Short mmCIF file of C-alpha atoms and ligand atoms in Angstrom, two decimals:
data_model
loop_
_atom_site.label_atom_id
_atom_site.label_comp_id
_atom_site.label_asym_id
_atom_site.label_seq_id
_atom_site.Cartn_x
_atom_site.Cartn_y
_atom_site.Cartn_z
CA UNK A 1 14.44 5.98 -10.15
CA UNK A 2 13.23 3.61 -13.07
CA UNK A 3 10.99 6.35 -14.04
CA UNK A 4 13.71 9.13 -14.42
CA UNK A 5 15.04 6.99 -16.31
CA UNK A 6 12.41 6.32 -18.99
CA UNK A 7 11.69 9.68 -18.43
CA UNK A 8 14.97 10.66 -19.76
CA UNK A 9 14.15 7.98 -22.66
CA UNK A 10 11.85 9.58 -23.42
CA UNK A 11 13.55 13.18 -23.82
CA UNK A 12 16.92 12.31 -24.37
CA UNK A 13 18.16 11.30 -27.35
CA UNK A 14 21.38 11.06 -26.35
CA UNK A 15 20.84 8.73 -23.80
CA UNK A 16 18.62 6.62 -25.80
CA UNK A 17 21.74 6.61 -28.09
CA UNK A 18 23.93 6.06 -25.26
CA UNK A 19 22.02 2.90 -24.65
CA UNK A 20 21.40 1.45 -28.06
CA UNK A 21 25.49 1.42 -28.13
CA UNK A 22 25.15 -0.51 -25.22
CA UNK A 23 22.42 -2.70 -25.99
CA UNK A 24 22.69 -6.10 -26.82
CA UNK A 25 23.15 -5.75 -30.43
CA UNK A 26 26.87 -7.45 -31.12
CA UNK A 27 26.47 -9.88 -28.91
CA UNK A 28 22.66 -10.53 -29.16
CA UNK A 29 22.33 -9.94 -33.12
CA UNK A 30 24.16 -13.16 -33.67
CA UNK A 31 21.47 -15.23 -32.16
CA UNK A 32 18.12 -15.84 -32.81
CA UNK A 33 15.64 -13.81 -31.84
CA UNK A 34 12.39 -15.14 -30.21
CA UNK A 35 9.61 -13.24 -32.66
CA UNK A 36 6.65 -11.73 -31.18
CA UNK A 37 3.67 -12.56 -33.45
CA UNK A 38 0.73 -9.98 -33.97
CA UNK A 39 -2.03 -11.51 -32.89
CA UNK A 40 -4.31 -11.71 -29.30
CA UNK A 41 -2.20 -13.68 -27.68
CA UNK A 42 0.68 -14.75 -28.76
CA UNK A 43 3.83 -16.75 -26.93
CA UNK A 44 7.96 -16.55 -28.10
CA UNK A 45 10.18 -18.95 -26.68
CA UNK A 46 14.27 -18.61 -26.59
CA UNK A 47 15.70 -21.75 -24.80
CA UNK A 48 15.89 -19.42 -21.87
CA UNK A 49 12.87 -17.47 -21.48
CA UNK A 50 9.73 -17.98 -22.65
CA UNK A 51 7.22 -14.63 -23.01
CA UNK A 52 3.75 -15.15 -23.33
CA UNK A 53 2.12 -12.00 -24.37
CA UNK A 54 -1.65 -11.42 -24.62
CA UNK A 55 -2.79 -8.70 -26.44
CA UNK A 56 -6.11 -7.72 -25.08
CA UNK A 57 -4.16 -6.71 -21.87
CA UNK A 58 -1.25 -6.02 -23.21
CA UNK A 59 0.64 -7.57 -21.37
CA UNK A 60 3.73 -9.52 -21.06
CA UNK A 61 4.78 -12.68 -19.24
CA UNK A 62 8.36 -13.42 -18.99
CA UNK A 63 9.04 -16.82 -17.36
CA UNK A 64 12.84 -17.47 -16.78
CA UNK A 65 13.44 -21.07 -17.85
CA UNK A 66 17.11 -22.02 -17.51
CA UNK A 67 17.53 -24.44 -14.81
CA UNK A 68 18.33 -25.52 -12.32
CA UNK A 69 18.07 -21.57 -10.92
CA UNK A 70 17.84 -19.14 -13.67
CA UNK A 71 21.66 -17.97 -12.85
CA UNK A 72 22.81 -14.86 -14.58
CA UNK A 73 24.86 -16.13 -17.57
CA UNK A 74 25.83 -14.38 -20.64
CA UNK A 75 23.91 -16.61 -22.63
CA UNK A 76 20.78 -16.00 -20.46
CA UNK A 77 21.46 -12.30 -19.66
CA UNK A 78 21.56 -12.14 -23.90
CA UNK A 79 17.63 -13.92 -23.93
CA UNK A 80 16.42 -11.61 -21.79
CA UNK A 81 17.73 -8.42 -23.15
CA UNK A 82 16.43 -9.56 -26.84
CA UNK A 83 12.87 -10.33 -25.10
CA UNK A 84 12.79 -6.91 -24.02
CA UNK A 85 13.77 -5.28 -26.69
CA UNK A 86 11.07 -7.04 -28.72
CA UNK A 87 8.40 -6.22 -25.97
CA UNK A 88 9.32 -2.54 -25.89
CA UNK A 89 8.93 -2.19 -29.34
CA UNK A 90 5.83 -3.34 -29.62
CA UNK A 91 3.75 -0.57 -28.53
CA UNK A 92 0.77 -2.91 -27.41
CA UNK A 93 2.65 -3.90 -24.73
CA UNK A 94 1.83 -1.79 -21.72
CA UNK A 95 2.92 -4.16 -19.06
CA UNK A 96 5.87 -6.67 -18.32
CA UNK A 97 5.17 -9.58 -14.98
CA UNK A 98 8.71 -11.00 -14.53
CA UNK A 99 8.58 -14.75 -12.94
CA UNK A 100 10.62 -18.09 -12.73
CA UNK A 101 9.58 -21.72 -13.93
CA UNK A 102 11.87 -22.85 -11.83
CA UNK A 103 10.86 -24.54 -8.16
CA UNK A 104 12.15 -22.49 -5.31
CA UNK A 105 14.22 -20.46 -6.74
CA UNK A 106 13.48 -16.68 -8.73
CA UNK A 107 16.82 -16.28 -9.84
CA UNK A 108 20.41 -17.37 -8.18
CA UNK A 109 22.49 -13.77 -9.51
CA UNK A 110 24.99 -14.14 -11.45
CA UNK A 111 26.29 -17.33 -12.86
CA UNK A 112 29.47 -17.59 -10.54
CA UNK A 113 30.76 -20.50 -13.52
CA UNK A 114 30.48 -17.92 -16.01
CA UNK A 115 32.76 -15.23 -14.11
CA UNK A 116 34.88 -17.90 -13.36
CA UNK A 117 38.44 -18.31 -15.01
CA UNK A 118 37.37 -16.64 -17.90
CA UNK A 119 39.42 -14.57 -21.03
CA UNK A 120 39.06 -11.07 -20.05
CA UNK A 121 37.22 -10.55 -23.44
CA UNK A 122 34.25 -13.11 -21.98
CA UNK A 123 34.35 -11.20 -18.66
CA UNK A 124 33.95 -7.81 -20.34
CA UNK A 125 31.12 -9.13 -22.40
CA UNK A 126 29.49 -10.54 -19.36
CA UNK A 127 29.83 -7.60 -17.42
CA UNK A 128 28.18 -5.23 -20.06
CA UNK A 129 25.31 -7.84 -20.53
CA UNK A 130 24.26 -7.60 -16.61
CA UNK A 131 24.35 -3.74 -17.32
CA UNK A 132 22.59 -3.99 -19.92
CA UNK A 133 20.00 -5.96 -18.37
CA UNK A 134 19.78 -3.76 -15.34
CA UNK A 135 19.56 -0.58 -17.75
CA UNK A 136 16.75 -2.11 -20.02
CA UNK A 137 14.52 -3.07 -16.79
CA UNK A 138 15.11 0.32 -15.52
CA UNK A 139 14.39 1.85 -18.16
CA UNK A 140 11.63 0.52 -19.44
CA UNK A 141 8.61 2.00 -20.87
CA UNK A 142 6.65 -0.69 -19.54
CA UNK A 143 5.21 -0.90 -16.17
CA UNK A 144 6.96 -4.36 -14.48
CA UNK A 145 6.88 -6.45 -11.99
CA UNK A 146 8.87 -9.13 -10.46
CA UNK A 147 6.71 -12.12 -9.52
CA UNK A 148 9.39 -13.95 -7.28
CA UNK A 149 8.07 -17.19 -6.70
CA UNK A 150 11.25 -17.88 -4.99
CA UNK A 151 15.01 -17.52 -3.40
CA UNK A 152 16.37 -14.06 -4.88
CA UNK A 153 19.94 -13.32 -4.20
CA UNK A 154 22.62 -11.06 -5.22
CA UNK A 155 21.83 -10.35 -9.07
CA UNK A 156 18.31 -11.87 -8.78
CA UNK A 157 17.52 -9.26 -6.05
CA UNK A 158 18.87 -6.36 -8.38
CA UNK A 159 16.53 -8.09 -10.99
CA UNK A 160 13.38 -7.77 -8.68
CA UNK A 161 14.70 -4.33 -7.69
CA UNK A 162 14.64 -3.05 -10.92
CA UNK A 163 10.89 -3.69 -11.48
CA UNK A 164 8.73 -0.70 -10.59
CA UNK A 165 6.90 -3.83 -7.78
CA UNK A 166 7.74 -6.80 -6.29
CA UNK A 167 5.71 -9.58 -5.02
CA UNK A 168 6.75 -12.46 -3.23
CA UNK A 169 5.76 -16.02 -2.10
CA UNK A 170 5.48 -16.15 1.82
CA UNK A 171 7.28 -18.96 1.95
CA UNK A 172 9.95 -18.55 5.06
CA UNK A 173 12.04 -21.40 3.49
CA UNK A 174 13.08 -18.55 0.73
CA UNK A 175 15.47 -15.34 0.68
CA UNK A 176 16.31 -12.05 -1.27
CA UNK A 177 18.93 -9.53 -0.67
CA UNK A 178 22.35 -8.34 -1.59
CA UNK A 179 24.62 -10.78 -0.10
CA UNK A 180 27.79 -10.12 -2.16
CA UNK A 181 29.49 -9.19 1.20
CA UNK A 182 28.99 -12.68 2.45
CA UNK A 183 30.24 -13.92 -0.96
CA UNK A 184 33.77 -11.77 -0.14
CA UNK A 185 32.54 -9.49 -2.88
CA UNK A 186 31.56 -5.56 -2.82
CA UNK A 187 28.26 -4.93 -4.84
CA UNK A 188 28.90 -2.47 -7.71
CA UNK A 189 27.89 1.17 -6.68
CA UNK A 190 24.28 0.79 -8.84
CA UNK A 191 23.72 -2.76 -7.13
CA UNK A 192 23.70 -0.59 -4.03
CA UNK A 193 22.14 2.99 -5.52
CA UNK A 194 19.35 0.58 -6.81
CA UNK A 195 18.57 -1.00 -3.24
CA UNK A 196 18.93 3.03 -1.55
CA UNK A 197 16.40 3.82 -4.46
CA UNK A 198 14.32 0.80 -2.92
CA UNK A 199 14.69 0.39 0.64
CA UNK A 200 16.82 3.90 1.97
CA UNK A 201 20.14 4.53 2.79
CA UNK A 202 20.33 2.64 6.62
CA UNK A 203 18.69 -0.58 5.15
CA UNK A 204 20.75 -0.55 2.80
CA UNK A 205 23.87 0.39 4.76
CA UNK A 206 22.90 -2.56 7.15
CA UNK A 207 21.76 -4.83 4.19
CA UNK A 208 25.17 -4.63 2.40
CA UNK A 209 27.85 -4.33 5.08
CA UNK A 210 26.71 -7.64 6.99
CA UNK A 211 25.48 -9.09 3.48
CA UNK A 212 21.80 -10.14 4.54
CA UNK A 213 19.36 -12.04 3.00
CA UNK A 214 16.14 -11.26 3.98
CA UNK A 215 13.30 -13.76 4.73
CA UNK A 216 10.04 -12.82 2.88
CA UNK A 217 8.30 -11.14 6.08
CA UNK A 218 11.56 -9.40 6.67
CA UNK A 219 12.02 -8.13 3.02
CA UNK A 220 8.20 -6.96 3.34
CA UNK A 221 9.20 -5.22 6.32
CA UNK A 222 12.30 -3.14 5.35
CA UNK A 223 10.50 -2.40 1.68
CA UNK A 224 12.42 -4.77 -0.23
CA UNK A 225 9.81 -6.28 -1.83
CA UNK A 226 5.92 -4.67 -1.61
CA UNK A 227 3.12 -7.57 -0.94
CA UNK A 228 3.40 -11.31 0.49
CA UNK A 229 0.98 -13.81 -1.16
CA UNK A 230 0.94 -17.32 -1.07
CA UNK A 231 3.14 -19.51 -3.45
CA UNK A 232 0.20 -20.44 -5.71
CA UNK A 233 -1.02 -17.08 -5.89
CA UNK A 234 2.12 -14.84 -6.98
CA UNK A 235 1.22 -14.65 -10.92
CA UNK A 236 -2.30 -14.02 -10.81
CA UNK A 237 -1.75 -11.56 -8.47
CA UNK A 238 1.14 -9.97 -10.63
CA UNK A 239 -1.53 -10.14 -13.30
CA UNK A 240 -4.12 -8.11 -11.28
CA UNK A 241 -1.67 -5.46 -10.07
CA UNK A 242 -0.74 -4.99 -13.23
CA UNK A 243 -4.05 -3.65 -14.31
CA UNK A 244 -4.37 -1.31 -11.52
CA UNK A 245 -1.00 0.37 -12.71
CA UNK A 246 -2.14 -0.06 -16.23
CA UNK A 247 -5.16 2.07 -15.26
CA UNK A 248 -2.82 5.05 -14.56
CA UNK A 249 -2.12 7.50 -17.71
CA UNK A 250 1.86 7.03 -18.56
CA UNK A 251 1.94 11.00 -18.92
CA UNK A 252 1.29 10.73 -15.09
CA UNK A 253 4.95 8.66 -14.64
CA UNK A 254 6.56 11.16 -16.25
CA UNK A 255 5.66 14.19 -13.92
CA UNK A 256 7.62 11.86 -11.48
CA UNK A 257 10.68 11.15 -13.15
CA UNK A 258 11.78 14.49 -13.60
CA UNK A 259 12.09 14.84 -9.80
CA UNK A 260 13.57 11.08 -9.56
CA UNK A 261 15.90 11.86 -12.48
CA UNK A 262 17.39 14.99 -10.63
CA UNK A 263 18.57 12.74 -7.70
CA UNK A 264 19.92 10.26 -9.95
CA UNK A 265 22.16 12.94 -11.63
CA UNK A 266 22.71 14.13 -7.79
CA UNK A 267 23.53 10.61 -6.74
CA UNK A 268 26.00 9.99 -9.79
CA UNK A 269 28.05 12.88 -9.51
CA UNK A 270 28.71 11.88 -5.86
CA UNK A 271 29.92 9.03 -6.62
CA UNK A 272 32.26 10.41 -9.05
CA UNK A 273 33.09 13.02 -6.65
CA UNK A 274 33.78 10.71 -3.70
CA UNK A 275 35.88 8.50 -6.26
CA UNK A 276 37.99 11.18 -7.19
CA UNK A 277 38.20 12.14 -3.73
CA UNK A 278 39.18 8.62 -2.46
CA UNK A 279 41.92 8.82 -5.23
CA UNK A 280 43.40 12.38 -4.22
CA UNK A 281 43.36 10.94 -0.74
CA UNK A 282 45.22 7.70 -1.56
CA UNK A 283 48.05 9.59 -3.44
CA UNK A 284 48.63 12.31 -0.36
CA UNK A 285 48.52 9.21 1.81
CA UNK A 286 51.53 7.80 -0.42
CA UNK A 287 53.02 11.03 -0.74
CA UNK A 288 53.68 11.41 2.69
CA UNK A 289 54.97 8.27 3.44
CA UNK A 290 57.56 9.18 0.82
CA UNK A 291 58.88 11.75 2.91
C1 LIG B 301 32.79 -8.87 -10.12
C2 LIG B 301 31.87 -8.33 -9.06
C3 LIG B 301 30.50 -8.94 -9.15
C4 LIG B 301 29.64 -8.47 -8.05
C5 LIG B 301 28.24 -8.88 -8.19
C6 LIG B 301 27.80 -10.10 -7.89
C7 LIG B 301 26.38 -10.39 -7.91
C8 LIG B 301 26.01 -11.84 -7.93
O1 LIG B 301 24.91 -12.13 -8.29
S1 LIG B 301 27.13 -13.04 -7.46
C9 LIG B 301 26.19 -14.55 -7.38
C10 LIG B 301 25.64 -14.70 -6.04
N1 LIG B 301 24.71 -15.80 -5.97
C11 LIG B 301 24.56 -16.53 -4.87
O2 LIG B 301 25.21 -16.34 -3.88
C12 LIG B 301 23.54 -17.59 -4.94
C13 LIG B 301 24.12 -18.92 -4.61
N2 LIG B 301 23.08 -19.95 -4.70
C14 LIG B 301 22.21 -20.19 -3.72
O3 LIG B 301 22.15 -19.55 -2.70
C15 LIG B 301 21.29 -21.37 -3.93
O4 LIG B 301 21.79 -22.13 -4.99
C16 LIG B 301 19.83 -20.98 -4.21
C17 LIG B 301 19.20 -20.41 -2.95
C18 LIG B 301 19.70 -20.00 -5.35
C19 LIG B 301 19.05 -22.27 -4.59
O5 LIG B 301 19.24 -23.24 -3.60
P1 LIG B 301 18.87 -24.75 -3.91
O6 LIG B 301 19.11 -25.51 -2.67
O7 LIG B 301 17.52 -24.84 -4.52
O8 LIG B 301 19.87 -25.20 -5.07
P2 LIG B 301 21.44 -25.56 -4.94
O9 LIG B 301 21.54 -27.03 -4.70
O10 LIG B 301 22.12 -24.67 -4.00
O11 LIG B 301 21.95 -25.22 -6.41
C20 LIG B 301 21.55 -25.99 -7.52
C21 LIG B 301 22.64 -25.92 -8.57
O12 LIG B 301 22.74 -24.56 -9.01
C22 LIG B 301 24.10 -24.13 -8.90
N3 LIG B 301 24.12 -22.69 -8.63
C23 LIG B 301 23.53 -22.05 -7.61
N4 LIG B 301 23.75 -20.74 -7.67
C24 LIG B 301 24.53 -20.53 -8.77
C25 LIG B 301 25.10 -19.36 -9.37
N5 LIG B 301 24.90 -18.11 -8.86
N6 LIG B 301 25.82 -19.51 -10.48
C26 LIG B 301 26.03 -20.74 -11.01
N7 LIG B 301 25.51 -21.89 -10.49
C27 LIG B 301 24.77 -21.78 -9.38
C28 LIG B 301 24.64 -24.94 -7.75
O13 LIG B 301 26.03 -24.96 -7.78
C29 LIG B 301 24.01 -26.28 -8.02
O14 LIG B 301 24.72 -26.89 -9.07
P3 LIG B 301 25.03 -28.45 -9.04
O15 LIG B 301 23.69 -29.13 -9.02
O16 LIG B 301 25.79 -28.72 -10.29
O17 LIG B 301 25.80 -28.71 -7.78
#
């Protein structure tokens, strides 16, 4: 799925247009942008995320600093989409390892404060900066993965999800999974077309309707996340997957996403389908309790 995407990235102009109008730019042009330098290695900082990015590999680190656990703000949402647009423009950089510096915890979802009582203006903006973030992850040109070195619910599972692999520290204390249900909240239709994408359509079914969070033996289990390694061991072993993907052509990818992007289009127009549907349905429903 994330490669029909950057597959279509790639051939799309319209799309790519589609997404620079929703990229980050009014919101994120106002503030400062951490610079990548040109050089071997080189590290930006934003007073969210940090990126360390070494050139002789080319790639990225992305370490989400904003304690106490890296919750989904606009503010935050806003670092991280101007870190990745910097890293995908520089062409060096092949490869993006997404990880937390915070103990325990990956990333809490969204910041429930900053949905909270909010102008509808704020709201809006907030909402277009998770899609935004989910968008630029999926649609990277980079190869990515999540390094969760901790708990990983709601948003901060769709985070992990939308890397192309996910590893995670066996460490039974922590979760991951969509848990909005639990939260007396339905997960957006591409929270839950990202987790079918990553786990199937009865995990998923199961995973959102009772709102489970999945231990990390559990999440290994159902495919939620793809290798179990000890706490102390989940970046360096980000780092070394990484070069195994790296080692694969990119024209490879694409052969891929053309088959990936045809479901997508399948899935969407479903949904659209079933949402017209559902309305059609409602309005008979009312209609005959008119007569
Ligand atoms: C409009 C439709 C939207 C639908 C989509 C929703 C997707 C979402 O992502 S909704 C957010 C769902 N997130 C959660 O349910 C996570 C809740 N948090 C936790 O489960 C735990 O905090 C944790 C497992 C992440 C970490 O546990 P730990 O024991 O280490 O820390 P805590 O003491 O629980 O929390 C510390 C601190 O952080 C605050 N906090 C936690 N989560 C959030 C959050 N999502 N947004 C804002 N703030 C959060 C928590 O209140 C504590 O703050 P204080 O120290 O000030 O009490």
């Amino acid at each position: 799925m994330k490669m029909a995407l950057r597959a279509c990235l790639r051939t799309k102009p319209g799309l790519t247009a589609l997404l620079s109008q929703l990229s980050c730019s009014g919101h994120a042009a106002a503030r400062r942008a951490p610079a990548l330098v040109a050089q071997r290695s080189s590290s930006s900082t934003s007073q969210k995320i940090k990126v360390d990015f070494d050139q002789s590999s080319g790639v990225a680190v992305m370490h989400m600093q904003s304690p106490p656990v890296n919750s989904l703000s606009l503010e935050f949402l806003t670092d991280v989409c101007i870190a990745l647009e910097k890293l995908e423009m520089d062409k060096s950089c092949r490869g993006l390892v997404v990880t937390s510096s915070q103990p325990k915890v990956f990333s809490a979802g969204l910041d429930i404060l900053d949905m909270y009582g909010k102008s509808p203006e704020h709201c809006a903006e907030f909402w277009k900066a998770v899609q935004e973030m989910w968008l630029k992850f999926y649609g990277s040109n980079m190869i990515t993965i999540a390094a969760v070195n901790g708990s990983s619910p709601a948003g901060g599972c769709l985070l992990s999800m939308t890397c192309d692999y996910r590893i995670m520290a066996d460490n039974p204390r922590y979760s991951i999974g969509l848990n909005e249900t639990k939260l007396g909240i339905v997960a957006p239709f591409w929270f839950k077309d990202t987790m079918v994408n990553t786990v199937g359509h009865r995990a998923t079914e199961m995973a959102l309707q009772l709102g489970l969070l999945y231990s990390p033996a559990e999440a290994l289990k159902i495919g939620l996340v793809d290798q179990l390694v000890h706490e102390d061991q989940v970046l360096t072993t980000a780092t070394e997957t990484m070069t195994k993907w790296l080692a694969i052509p990119g024209i490879l990818n694409i052969s891929y996403t053309c088959h990936f992007f045809h479901l997508w289009c399948c899935n969407l127009v479903c949904t659209i389908c079933s949402c017209v549907c559902q309305v059609i349905a409602a309005k008979k429903i009312h209609l005959s309790q008119d007569f």
